[in-house]
C-alpha cells in the first residue's frame, strides 16, 4: 500500500499554484515538516489515528501531488505508509482523501 500519486494539469502559474497550496494547507491545519529527505505537509500528532501527509511540487501548469497516512502497529507506533484508497482503514483514509480531492479541484480549476 504505497502513496497516492497524481500529476494535475493547471492553467495557473507556478507562483499562483504555490500560494494556492500554501493557503489550502494552512487552512486545513497542515504544517511544513521534514520527513526523511523530503519537505512535506503534515497534519496531526498521530496519537489515535495516523498522521496525514501531503507532498506537492508545483511547476507552471502542473502539480505533482503525493498523499499518505502513517500505518499504526499500535496506538502511537507507526511502521509504514498507506495511500488513500482501498478498504483497509477506509474511515481514516476518507478524511485525507476528501482533502486531496478538494485540493485537486482547486489546482485544476
PDB file of C-alpha atoms in Angstrom:
ATOM      1  CA  UNK A   1       0.000   0.000   0.000  1.00  0.00           C
ATOM      2  CA  UNK A   2       2.009   2.925  -1.273  1.00  0.00           C
ATOM      3  CA  UNK A   3       1.401   6.595  -1.534  1.00  0.00           C
ATOM      4  CA  UNK A   4      -1.365   8.106  -3.615  1.00  0.00           C
ATOM      5  CA  UNK A   5       0.363   9.887  -6.527  1.00  0.00           C
ATOM      6  CA  UNK A   6      -1.185  12.183  -9.130  1.00  0.00           C
ATOM      7  CA  UNK A   7       0.037  14.800 -11.606  1.00  0.00           C
ATOM      8  CA  UNK A   8      -2.558  17.540 -12.051  1.00  0.00           C
ATOM      9  CA  UNK A   9      -2.626  19.916 -15.014  1.00  0.00           C
ATOM     10  CA  UNK A  10      -3.407  23.553 -14.309  1.00  0.00           C
ATOM     11  CA  UNK A  11      -3.555  26.846 -16.168  1.00  0.00           C
ATOM     12  CA  UNK A  12      -2.141  28.684 -13.140  1.00  0.00           C
ATOM     13  CA  UNK A  13       1.422  29.993 -12.851  1.00  0.00           C
ATOM     14  CA  UNK A  14       3.942  28.381 -10.504  1.00  0.00           C
ATOM     15  CA  UNK A  15       3.658  31.333  -8.079  1.00  0.00           C
ATOM     16  CA  UNK A  16      -0.152  31.137  -8.071  1.00  0.00           C
ATOM     17  CA  UNK A  17      -0.050  27.367  -7.538  1.00  0.00           C
ATOM     18  CA  UNK A  18       2.382  27.673  -4.627  1.00  0.00           C
ATOM     19  CA  UNK A  19       0.208  30.353  -2.982  1.00  0.00           C
ATOM     20  CA  UNK A  20      -2.951  28.277  -3.517  1.00  0.00           C
ATOM     21  CA  UNK A  21      -1.297  25.191  -1.989  1.00  0.00           C
ATOM     22  CA  UNK A  22       0.118  27.170   0.963  1.00  0.00           C
ATOM     23  CA  UNK A  23      -3.269  28.763   1.697  1.00  0.00           C
ATOM     24  CA  UNK A  24      -5.129  25.442   1.395  1.00  0.00           C
ATOM     25  CA  UNK A  25      -2.702  23.544   3.625  1.00  0.00           C
ATOM     26  CA  UNK A  26      -2.694  26.263   6.282  1.00  0.00           C
ATOM     27  CA  UNK A  27      -6.488  26.434   6.287  1.00  0.00           C
ATOM     28  CA  UNK A  28      -6.680  22.639   6.672  1.00  0.00           C
ATOM     29  CA  UNK A  29      -4.245  22.645   9.606  1.00  0.00           C
ATOM     30  CA  UNK A  30      -1.193  21.188   7.822  1.00  0.00           C
ATOM     31  CA  UNK A  31       2.302  22.355   8.751  1.00  0.00           C
ATOM     32  CA  UNK A  32       5.503  22.014   6.748  1.00  0.00           C
ATOM     33  CA  UNK A  33       7.625  19.154   8.043  1.00  0.00           C
ATOM     34  CA  UNK A  34      10.927  17.469   7.174  1.00  0.00           C
ATOM     35  CA  UNK A  35      10.154  13.771   6.515  1.00  0.00           C
ATOM     36  CA  UNK A  36      13.435  11.982   5.919  1.00  0.00           C
ATOM     37  CA  UNK A  37      14.943  13.881   2.978  1.00  0.00           C
ATOM     38  CA  UNK A  38      11.577  15.257   1.821  1.00  0.00           C
ATOM     39  CA  UNK A  39       9.849  18.547   2.615  1.00  0.00           C
ATOM     40  CA  UNK A  40       6.166  17.657   3.113  1.00  0.00           C
ATOM     41  CA  UNK A  41       2.950  18.898   4.700  1.00  0.00           C
ATOM     42  CA  UNK A  42       1.874  17.080   7.880  1.00  0.00           C
ATOM     43  CA  UNK A  43      -1.324  17.185   9.925  1.00  0.00           C
ATOM     44  CA  UNK A  44      -1.822  15.518  13.265  1.00  0.00           C
ATOM     45  CA  UNK A  45       0.283  14.026  16.002  1.00  0.00           C
ATOM     46  CA  UNK A  46      -0.978  10.531  15.363  1.00  0.00           C
ATOM     47  CA  UNK A  47      -1.994   9.668  18.912  1.00  0.00           C
ATOM     48  CA  UNK A  48      -5.267   7.959  17.960  1.00  0.00           C
ATOM     49  CA  UNK A  49      -5.017   7.995  14.164  1.00  0.00           C
ATOM     50  CA  UNK A  50      -2.048   8.053  11.843  1.00  0.00           C
ATOM     51  CA  UNK A  51      -0.685  11.458  10.910  1.00  0.00           C
ATOM     52  CA  UNK A  52      -1.657  12.680   7.440  1.00  0.00           C
ATOM     53  CA  UNK A  53       0.957  13.732   4.892  1.00  0.00           C
ATOM     54  CA  UNK A  54       0.883  15.503   1.540  1.00  0.00           C
ATOM     55  CA  UNK A  55       3.800  16.379  -0.694  1.00  0.00           C
ATOM     56  CA  UNK A  56       3.471  18.858  -3.550  1.00  0.00           C
ATOM     57  CA  UNK A  57       5.788  20.008  -6.312  1.00  0.00           C
ATOM     58  CA  UNK A  58       4.352  22.887  -8.335  1.00  0.00           C
ATOM     59  CA  UNK A  59       5.666  23.884 -11.741  1.00  0.00           C
ATOM     60  CA  UNK A  60       3.986  26.220 -14.203  1.00  0.00           C
ATOM     61  CA  UNK A  61       0.948  24.321 -15.462  1.00  0.00           C
ATOM     62  CA  UNK A  62       1.403  21.161 -13.370  1.00  0.00           C
ATOM     63  CA  UNK A  63       1.433  19.953  -9.764  1.00  0.00           C
ATOM     64  CA  UNK A  64       2.836  16.631  -8.620  1.00  0.00           C
ATOM     65  CA  UNK A  65       0.858  15.515  -5.556  1.00  0.00           C
ATOM     66  CA  UNK A  66       1.517  12.650  -3.160  1.00  0.00           C
ATOM     67  CA  UNK A  67      -0.640  11.769  -0.138  1.00  0.00           C
ATOM     68  CA  UNK A  68      -0.376   9.112   2.547  1.00  0.00           C
ATOM     69  CA  UNK A  69      -1.116   8.185   6.137  1.00  0.00           C
ATOM     70  CA  UNK A  70       1.327   6.533   8.513  1.00  0.00           C
ATOM     71  CA  UNK A  71       0.258   2.971   9.318  1.00  0.00           C
ATOM     72  CA  UNK A  72      -0.247   2.230  13.020  1.00  0.00           C
ATOM     73  CA  UNK A  73       1.020  -1.014  14.509  1.00  0.00           C
ATOM     74  CA  UNK A  74      -0.178   0.102  17.959  1.00  0.00           C
ATOM     75  CA  UNK A  75      -1.557   3.473  19.069  1.00  0.00           C
ATOM     76  CA  UNK A  76       1.300   5.916  18.532  1.00  0.00           C
ATOM     77  CA  UNK A  77       3.586   3.279  16.929  1.00  0.00           C
ATOM     78  CA  UNK A  78       3.857   3.697  13.141  1.00  0.00           C
ATOM     79  CA  UNK A  79       5.555   1.266  10.792  1.00  0.00           C
ATOM     80  CA  UNK A  80       4.811   2.269   7.219  1.00  0.00           C
ATOM     81  CA  UNK A  81       2.780   4.290   4.779  1.00  0.00           C
ATOM     82  CA  UNK A  82      -0.612   3.697   3.230  1.00  0.00           C
ATOM     83  CA  UNK A  83      -2.284   5.546   0.408  1.00  0.00           C
ATOM     84  CA  UNK A  84      -5.793   6.964   0.443  1.00  0.00           C
ATOM     85  CA  UNK A  85      -7.563   4.200  -1.478  1.00  0.00           C
ATOM     86  CA  UNK A  86      -8.564   0.674  -0.540  1.00  0.00           C
ATOM     87  CA  UNK A  87     -10.796  -0.840   2.124  1.00  0.00           C
ATOM     88  CA  UNK A  88      -8.252  -1.281   4.930  1.00  0.00           C
ATOM     89  CA  UNK A  89      -8.613   1.680   7.370  1.00  0.00           C
ATOM     90  CA  UNK A  90     -11.113   3.291   4.987  1.00  0.00           C
ATOM     91  CA  UNK A  91     -12.608   5.575   7.658  1.00  0.00           C
ATOM     92  CA  UNK A  92      -9.221   7.107   8.459  1.00  0.00           C
ATOM     93  CA  UNK A  93      -8.319   7.397   4.774  1.00  0.00           C
ATOM     94  CA  UNK A  94     -11.627   9.068   3.893  1.00  0.00           C
ATOM     95  CA  UNK A  95     -10.708  12.286   5.705  1.00  0.00           C
ATOM     96  CA  UNK A  96      -7.433  12.718   3.810  1.00  0.00           C
ATOM     97  CA  UNK A  97      -8.998  11.545   0.552  1.00  0.00           C
ATOM     98  CA  UNK A  98     -11.593  14.342   0.744  1.00  0.00           C
ATOM     99  CA  UNK A  99      -8.841  16.911   1.348  1.00  0.00           C
ATOM    100  CA  UNK A 100      -6.866  15.586  -1.619  1.00  0.00           C
ATOM    101  CA  UNK A 101      -9.945  15.766  -3.860  1.00  0.00           C
ATOM    102  CA  UNK A 102     -10.619  19.365  -2.776  1.00  0.00           C
ATOM    103  CA  UNK A 103      -7.009  20.405  -3.412  1.00  0.00           C
ATOM    104  CA  UNK A 104      -7.015  18.732  -6.835  1.00  0.00           C
ATOM    105  CA  UNK A 105     -10.169  20.660  -7.799  1.00  0.00           C
ATOM    106  CA  UNK A 106      -8.580  23.959  -6.748  1.00  0.00           C
ATOM    107  CA  UNK A 107      -5.415  23.207  -8.727  1.00  0.00           C
ATOM    108  CA  UNK A 108      -7.270  22.104 -11.864  1.00  0.00           C
ATOM    109  CA  UNK A 109      -9.856  24.914 -11.658  1.00  0.00           C
TER     110      UNK A 109
END
